[in-house]
Coordinates of C-alpha atoms and ligand atoms in Angstrom, one line a residue:
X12 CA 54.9 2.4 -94.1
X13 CA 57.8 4.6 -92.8
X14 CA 57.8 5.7 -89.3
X15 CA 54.6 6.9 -87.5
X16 CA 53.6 8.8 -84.7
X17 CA 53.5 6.5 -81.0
X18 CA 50.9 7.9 -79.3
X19 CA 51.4 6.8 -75.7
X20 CA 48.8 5.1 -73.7
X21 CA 47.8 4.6 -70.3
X22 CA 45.6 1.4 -69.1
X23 CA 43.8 1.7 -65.1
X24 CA 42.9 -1.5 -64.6
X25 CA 45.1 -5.2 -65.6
X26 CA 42.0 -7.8 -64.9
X27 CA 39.7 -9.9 -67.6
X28 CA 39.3 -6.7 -69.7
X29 CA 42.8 -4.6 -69.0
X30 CA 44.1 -8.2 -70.2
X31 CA 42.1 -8.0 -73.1
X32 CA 43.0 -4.8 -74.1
X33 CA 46.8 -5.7 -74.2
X34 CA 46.1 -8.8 -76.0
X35 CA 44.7 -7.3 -78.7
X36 CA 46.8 -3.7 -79.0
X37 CA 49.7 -6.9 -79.4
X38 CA 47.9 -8.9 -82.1
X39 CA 47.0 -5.1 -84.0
X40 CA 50.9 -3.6 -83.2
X41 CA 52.0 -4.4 -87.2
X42 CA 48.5 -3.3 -88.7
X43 CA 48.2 0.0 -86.4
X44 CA 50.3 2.1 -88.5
X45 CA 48.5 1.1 -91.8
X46 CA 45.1 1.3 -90.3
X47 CA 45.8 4.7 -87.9
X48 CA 48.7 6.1 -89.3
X49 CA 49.7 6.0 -86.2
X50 CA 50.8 3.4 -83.4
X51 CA 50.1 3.3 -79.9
X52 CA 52.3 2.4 -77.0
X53 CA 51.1 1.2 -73.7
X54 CA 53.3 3.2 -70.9
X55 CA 52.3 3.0 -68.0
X56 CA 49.9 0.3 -66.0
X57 CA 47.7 0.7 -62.9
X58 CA 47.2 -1.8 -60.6
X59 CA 46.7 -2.2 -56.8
X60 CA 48.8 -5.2 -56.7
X61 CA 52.4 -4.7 -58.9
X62 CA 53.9 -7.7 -57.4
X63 CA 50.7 -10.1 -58.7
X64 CA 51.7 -12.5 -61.5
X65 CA 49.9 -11.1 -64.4
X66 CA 49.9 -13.7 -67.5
X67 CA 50.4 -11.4 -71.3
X68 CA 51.1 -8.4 -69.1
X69 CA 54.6 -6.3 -69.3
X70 CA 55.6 -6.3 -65.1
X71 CA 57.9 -3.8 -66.1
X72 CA 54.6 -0.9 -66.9
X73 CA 53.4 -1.6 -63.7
X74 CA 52.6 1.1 -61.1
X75 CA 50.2 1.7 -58.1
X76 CA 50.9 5.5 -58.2
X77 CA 48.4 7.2 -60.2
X78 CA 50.3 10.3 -59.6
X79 CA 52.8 9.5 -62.2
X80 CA 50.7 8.8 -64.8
X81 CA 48.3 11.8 -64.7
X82 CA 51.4 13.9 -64.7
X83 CA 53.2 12.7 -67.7
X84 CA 52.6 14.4 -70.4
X85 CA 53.7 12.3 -72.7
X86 CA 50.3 9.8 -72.2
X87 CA 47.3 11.4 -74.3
X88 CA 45.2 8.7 -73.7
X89 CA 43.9 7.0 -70.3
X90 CA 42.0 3.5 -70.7
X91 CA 40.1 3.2 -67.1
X92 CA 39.1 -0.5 -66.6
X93 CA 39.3 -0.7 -62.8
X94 CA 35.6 -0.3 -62.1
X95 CA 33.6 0.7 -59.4
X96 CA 33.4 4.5 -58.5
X97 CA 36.1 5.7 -56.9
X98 CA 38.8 6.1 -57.4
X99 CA 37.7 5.5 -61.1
X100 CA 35.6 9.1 -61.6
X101 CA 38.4 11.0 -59.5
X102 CA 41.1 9.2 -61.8
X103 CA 38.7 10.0 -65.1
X104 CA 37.9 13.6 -64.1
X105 CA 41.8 14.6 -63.3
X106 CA 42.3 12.6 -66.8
X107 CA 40.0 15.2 -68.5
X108 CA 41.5 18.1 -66.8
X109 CA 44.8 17.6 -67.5
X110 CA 43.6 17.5 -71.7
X111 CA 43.9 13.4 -71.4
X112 CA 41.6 11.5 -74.0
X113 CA 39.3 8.7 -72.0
X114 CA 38.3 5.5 -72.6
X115 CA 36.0 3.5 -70.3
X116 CA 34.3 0.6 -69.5
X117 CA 32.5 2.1 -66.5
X118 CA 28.6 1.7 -66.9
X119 CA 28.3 1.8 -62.5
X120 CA 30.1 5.3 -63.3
X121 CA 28.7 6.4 -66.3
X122 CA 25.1 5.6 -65.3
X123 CA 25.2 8.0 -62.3
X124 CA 28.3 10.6 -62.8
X125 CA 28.0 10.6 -67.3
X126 CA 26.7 14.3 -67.2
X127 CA 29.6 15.4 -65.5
X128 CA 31.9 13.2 -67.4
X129 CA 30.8 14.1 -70.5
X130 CA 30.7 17.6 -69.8
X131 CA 34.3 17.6 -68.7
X132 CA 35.4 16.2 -71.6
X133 CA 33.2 18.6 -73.3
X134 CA 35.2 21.8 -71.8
X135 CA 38.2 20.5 -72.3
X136 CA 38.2 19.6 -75.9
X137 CA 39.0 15.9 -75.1
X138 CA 37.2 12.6 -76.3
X139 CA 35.4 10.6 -73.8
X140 CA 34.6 7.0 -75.5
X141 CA 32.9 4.2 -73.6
X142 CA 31.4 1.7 -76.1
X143 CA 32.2 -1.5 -73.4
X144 CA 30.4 0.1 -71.2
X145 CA 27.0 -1.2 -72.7
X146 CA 26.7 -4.8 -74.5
X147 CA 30.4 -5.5 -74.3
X148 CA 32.0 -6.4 -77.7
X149 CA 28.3 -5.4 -79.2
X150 CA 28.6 -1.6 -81.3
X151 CA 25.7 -0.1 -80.0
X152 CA 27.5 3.2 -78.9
X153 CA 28.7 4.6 -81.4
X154 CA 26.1 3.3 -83.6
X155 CA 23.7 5.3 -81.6
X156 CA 25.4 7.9 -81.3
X157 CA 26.6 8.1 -85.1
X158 CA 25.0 6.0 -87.6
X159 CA 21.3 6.1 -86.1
X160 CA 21.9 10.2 -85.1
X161 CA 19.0 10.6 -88.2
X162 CA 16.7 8.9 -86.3
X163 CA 14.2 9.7 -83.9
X164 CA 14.8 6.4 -81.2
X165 CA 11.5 5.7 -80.1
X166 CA 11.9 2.3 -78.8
X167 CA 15.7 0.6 -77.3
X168 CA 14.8 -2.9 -75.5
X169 CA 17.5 -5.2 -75.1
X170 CA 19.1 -8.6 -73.3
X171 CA 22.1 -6.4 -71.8
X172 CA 22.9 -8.8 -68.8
X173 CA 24.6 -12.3 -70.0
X174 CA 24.4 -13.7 -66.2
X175 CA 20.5 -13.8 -66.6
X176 CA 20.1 -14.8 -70.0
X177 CA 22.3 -17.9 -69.2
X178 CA 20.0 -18.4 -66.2
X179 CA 16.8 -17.8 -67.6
X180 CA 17.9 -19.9 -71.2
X181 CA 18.8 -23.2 -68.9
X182 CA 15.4 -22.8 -67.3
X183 CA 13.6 -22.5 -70.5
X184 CA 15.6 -25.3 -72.3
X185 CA 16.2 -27.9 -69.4
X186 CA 13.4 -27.0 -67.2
X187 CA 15.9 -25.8 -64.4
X188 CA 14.6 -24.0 -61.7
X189 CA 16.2 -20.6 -61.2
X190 CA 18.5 -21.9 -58.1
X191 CA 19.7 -24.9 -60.0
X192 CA 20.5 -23.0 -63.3
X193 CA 22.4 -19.9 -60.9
X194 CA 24.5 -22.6 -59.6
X195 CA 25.1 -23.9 -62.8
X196 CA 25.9 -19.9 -64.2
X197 CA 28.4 -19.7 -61.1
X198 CA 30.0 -22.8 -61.6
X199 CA 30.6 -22.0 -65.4
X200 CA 32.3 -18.3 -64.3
X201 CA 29.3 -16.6 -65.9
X202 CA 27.9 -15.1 -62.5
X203 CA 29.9 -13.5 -60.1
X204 CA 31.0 -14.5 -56.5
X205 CA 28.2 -12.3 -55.2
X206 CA 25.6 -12.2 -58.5
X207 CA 23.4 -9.5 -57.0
X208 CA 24.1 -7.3 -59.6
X209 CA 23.3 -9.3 -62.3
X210 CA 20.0 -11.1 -60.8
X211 CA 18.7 -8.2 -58.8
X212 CA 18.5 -6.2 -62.9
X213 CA 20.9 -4.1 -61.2
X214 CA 23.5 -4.1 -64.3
X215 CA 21.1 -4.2 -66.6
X216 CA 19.5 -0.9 -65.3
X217 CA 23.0 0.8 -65.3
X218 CA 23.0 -0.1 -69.4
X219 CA 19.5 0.5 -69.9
X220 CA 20.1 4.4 -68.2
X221 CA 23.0 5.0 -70.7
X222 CA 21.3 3.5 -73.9
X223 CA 17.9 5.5 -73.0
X224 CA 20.1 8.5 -72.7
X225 CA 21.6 8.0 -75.9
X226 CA 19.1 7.4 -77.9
X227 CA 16.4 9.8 -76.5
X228 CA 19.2 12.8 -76.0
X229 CA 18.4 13.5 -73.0
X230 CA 19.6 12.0 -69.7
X231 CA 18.3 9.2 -67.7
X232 CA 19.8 7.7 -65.0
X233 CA 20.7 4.3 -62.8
X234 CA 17.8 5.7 -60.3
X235 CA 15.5 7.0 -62.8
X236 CA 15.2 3.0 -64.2
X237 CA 12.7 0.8 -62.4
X238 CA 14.0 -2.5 -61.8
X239 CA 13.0 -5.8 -61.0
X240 CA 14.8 -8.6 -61.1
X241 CA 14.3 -12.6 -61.5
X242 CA 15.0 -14.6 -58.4
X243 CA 11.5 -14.8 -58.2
X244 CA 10.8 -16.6 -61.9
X245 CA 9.9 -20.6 -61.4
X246 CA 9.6 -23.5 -63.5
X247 CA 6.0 -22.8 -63.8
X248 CA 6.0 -19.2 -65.4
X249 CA 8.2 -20.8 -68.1
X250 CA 6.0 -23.6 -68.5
X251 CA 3.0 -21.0 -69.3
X252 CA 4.9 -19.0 -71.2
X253 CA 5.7 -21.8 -73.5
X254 CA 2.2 -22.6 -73.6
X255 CA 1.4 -19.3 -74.4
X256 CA 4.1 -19.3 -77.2
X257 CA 6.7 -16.9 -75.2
X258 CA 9.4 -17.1 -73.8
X259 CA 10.6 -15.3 -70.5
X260 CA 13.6 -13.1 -71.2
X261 CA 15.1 -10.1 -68.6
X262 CA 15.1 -7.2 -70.8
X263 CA 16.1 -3.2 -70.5
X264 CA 13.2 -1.3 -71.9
X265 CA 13.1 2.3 -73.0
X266 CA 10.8 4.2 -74.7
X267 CA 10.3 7.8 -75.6
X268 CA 6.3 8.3 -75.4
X269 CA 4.4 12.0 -75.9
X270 CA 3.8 12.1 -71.3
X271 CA 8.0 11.3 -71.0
X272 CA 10.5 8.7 -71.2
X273 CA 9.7 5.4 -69.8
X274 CA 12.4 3.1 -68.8
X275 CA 12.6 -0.1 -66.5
X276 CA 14.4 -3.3 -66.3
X277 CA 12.2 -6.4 -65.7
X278 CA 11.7 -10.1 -66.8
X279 CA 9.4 -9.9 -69.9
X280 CA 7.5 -12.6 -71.8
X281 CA 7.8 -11.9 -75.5
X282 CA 6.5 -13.9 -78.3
X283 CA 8.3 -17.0 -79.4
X284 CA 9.0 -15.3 -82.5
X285 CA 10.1 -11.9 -81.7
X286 CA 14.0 -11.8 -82.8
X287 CA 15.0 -11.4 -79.4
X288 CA 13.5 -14.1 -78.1
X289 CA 16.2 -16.6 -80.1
X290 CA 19.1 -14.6 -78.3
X291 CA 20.3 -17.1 -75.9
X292 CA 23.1 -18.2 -73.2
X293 CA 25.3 -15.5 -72.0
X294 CA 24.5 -13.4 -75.3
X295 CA 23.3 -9.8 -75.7
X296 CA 21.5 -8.3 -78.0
X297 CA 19.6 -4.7 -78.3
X298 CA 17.0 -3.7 -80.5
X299 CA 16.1 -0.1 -81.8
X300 CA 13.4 1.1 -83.3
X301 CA 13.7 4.7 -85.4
X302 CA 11.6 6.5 -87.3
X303 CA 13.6 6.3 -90.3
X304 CA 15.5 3.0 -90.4
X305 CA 12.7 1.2 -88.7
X306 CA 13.9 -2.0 -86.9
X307 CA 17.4 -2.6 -86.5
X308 CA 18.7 -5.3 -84.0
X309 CA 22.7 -5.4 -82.9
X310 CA 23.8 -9.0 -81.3
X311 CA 27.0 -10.4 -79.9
X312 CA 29.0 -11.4 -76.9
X313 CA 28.4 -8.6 -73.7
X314 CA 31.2 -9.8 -71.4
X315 CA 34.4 -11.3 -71.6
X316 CA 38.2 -10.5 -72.3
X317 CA 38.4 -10.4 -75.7
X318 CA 34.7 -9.0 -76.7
X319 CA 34.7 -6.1 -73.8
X320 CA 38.7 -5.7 -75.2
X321 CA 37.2 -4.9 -78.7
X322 CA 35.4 -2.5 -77.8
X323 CA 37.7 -1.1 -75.3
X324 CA 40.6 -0.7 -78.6
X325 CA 37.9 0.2 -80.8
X326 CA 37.0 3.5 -79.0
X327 CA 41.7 3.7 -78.5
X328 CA 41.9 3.1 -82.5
X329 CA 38.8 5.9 -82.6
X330 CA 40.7 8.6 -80.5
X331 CA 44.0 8.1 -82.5
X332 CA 42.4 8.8 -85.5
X333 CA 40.6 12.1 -83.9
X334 CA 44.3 13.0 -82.1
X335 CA 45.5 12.9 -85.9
X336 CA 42.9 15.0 -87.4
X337 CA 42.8 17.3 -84.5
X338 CA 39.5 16.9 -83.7
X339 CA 39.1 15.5 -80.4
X340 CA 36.1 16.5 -78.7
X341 CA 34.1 15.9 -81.6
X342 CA 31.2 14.0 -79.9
X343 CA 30.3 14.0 -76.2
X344 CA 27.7 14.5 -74.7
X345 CA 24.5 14.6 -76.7
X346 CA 21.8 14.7 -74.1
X347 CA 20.6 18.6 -75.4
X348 CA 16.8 17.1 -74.5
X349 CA 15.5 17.5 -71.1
X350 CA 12.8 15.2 -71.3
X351 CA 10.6 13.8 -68.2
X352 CA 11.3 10.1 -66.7
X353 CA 7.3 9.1 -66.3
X354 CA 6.9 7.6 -62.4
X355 CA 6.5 3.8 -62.5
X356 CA 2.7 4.4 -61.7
X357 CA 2.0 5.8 -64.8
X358 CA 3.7 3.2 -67.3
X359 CA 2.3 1.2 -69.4
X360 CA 1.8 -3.0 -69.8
X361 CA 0.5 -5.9 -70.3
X362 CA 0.4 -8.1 -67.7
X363 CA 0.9 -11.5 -66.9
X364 CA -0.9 -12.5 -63.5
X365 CA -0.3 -16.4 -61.7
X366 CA -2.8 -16.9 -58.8
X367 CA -4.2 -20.1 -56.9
X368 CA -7.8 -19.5 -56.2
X369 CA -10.9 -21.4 -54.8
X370 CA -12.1 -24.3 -57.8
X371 CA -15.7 -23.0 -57.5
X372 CA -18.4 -21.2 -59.6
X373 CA -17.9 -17.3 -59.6
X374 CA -14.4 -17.2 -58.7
X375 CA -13.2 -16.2 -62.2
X376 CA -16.1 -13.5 -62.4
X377 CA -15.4 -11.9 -59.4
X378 CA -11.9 -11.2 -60.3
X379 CA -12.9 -10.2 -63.6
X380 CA -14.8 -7.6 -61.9
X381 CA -12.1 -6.2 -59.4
X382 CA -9.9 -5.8 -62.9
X383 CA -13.1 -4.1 -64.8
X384 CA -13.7 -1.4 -61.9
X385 CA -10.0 -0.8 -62.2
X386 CA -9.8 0.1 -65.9
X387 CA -8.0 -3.1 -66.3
X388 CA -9.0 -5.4 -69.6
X389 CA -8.4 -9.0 -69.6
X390 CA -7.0 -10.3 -72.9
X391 CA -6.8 -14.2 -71.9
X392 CA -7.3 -16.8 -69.2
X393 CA -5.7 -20.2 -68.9
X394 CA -7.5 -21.9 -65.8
X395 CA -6.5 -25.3 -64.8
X396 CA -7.0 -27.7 -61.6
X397 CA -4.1 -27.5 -59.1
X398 CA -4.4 -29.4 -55.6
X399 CA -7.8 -30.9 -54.2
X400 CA -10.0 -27.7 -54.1
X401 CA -7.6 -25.1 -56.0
X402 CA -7.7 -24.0 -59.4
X403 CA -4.0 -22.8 -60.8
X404 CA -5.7 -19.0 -62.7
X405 CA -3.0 -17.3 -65.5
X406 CA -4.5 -14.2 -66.6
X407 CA -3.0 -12.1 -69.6
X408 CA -4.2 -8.5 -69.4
X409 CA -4.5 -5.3 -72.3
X410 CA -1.9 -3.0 -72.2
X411 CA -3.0 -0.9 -69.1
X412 CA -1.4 2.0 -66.7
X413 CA 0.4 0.1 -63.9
X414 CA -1.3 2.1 -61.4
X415 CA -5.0 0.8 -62.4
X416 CA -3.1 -2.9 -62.5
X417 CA -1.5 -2.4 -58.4
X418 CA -4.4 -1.0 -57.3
X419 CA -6.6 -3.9 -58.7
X420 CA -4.2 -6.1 -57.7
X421 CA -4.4 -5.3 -54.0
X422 CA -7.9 -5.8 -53.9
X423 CA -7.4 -9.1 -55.6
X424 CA -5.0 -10.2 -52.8
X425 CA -7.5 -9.4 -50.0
X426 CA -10.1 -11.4 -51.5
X427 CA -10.7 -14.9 -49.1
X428 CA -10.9 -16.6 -52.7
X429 CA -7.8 -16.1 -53.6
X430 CA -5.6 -18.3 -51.8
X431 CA -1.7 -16.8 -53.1
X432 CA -0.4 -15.2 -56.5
X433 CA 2.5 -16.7 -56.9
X434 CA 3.6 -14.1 -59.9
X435 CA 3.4 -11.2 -61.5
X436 CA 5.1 -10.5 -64.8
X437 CA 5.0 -7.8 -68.0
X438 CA 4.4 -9.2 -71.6
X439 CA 5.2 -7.3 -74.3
X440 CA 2.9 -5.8 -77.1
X441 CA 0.8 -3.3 -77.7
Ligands
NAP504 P1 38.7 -7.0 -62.8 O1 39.0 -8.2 -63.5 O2 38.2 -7.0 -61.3 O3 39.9 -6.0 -62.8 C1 40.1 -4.8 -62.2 C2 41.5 -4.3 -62.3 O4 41.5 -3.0 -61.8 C3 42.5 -5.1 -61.5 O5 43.7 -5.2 -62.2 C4 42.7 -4.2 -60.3 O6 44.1 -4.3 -59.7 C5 42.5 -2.8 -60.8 N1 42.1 -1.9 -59.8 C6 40.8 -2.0 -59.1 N2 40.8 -1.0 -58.2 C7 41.9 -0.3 -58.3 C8 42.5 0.8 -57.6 N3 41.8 1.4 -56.6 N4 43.7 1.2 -57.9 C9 44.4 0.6 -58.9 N5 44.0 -0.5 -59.6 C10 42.7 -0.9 -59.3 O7 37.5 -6.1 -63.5 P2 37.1 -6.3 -65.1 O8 36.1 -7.5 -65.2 O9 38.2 -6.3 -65.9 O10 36.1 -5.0 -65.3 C11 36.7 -3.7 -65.5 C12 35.6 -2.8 -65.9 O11 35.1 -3.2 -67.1 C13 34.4 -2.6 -65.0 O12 34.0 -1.3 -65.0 C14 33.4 -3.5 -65.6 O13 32.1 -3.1 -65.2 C15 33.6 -3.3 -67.0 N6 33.2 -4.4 -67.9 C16 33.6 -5.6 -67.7 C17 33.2 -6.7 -68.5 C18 33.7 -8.1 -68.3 O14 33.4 -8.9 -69.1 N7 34.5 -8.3 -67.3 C19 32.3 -6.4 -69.5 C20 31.9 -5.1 -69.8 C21 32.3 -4.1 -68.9 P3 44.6 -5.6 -59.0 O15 44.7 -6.7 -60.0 O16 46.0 -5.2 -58.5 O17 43.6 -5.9 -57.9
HSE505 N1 27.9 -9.2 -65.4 C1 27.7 -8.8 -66.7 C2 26.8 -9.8 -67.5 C3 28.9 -8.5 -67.6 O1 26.5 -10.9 -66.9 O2 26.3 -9.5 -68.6 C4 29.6 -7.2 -67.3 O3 28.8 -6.2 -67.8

């Protein structure tokens, strides 16, 4: 192939992914021109630190002036992998303005500020692509957004935080308890320095607003998504869950019902034999259900250098091709729904309830009883003897409206027979 455009990039950002992303736009550089017709040429880098040593990273692109990049008008395309806020949406919406194409793997940003991101792009005629953002190296994205658009998403539910699965998979496969297996994540480089992000849902909830806004078109954000997270998941739920033939997994669920969207982030027991239940270790996976293709399920790595920087120079590969055809702008924001996020109250579950109870006759029936006046159905009991006078109660309820569950729940709590309840969990069904 003869000579081909260089369209000139810039990258915010030279950590894990920023590294990634230059690692692999060096491994791509001789197949670029055959796949894009087109090659593209990192110019300019970001950075706080340009003195840092910075292993597979040209020193000489360096910069800490953002200044000179938004004002050459040579770079068409900005790759913002810095994180956090600001100055990422500041950097991002100048970007825009200026007629810059956008990548990003910002879900803290893109959870609260998309709308306003996507609409800038929108305005401006400019792409806006962010499949890292959500699952890593998993296409789930554009798939949404593209290959699934003939579909009415009724269902997203997904593993979208690798920290946790690693945690709660060492629990479940060498009987950890959750501090030993966090120390464990740490020590491996899976959980951060300060991992309240991952455990707390917190992450998961950012990807879990940006899928649900994807795939229901309409937008849901970070503080629409009710979160829990699972610091507070022992030995013992995962012993009764195996019992029960579940497993306990953190998952993102969203799903557009007749009343409004619902959407949370919360550990989960799901059968044995669902398909995500075999997603294990730091691994993601997210699974769709549309009217027309039915189940689909999209797996891979959701972190990491190389994954996150797949997806990263997918979405740079993506705008090259639109910057050929003169078509950026194609697809942004495609949220044209304004459906209602239903309160927590009034979502739906099964429920999975641990409590230590006085070991005598008419204990059971009188919490039966507090659940019947409370429009709450009991599917299942597992009763067993704990210490000298206690009886260890699991009780597996209908799908019922979390309102009627808290409210029999706090009646529960007050009763003198009912010694602790230890935890409270959703299980998935119908
Ligand atoms: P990181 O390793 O901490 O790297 C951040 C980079 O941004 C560093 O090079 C830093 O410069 C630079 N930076 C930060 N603030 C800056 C500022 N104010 N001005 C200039 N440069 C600044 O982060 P990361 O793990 O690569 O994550 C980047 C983004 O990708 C985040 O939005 C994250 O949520 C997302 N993401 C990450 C992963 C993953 O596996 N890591 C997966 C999916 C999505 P210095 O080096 O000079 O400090
Ligand atoms: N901390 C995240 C996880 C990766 O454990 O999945 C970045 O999104």
């Amino acid at each position: 192939m003869g000579n081909v455009p260089v369209i000139k990039a810039a990258l915010l950002g030279a950590g894990t992914v920023g590294g990634g992303v230059c690692q692999i736009l060096e491994w791509q550089k001789d197949e670029m021109p055959k796949k894009l017709g087109a090659s593209v040429e990192l110019k300019k880098i970001l950075v706080r630190d340009t003195k840092k040593e910075r292993e597979g990273i040209d020193s000489s692109l360096l910069t800490d002036s953002w200044q000179e990049i938004l004002e050459d008008p040579e770079i068409q395309i900005v790759i913002e992998v810095m994180g956090g806020i600001e100055p990422a949406r500041t950097c991002i919406l100048e970007a825009l303005r200026a007629g810059k194409n956008v990548v990003t793997a910002n879900k803290d940003l893109l959870a609260e500020y998309g709308r306003e991101l996507l609409d800038t792009a929108e305005d401006q005629g400019v792409d806006l692509m962010f499949e890292a953002a959500v699952a890593g190296g998993i296409p789930i994205i554009r798939p949404l957004k593209q290959c699934l658009a003939a579909n009415h998403i009724s269902e997203v539910m997904g593993i979208v935080n690798g920290t946790t699965n690693y945690i709660l998979t060492r629990m479940t496969a060498d009987h950890m308890e959750f501090s030993e297996a966090l120390a464990l994540a740490t020590e491996l480089g899976y959980a951060e320095a300060d991992p309240t992000a991952d455990i707390e849902g917190h992450d998961a909830a950012r990807k879990v607003a940006i899928l649900a806004s994807i795939a229901f078109n309409s937008r849901v954000t970070f503080q629409d998504v009710y979160t829990e997270g699972i610091t507070k998941i022992t030995a013992a739920d995962i012993r009764y869950a195996a019992e029960l033939n579940m497993v306990i997994k953190l998952l993102g669920v969203a799903r557009n019902t007749e009343e409004g969207i619902e959407v949370g982030v919360y550990p989960m027991l799901i059968p044995s034999d669902h398909p995500l239940a075999t997603v294990n270790d730091a691994f993601n996976a997210v699974f769709v259900h549309g009217d027309a293709v039915d189940d689909a399920m999209f797996l891979g790595r959701g972190a990491g250098k190389l994954p996150t920087g797949s997806a990263v120079a997918g979405d740079i590969f993506e705008i090259v091709r639109d910057i050929q055809a003169g078509c950026t702008g194609r697809i942004n924001c495609t949220c044209y729904k304004n459906l209602p996020v239903k309160p927590k109250e009034e979502m739906q579950s099964r429920y999975f309830l641990r409590l230590h109870a006085e070991d005598r006759p008419g204990v059971l029936a009188g919490i039966a009883s507090v659940f019947g006046n409370n429009n709450v159905s009991i599917a299942q009991v597992i009763q067993k003897s704990a210490a000298e006078g206690t009886a260890e109660m699991v009780i597996i309820t209908d799908r019922v409206v979390e309102r009627h569950f808290r409210d029999a729940l706090l009646i529960i709590k007050e009763m003198s027979i009912v010694k602790e309840i230890p935890s409270v969990l959703r299980v998935y069904g119908k």
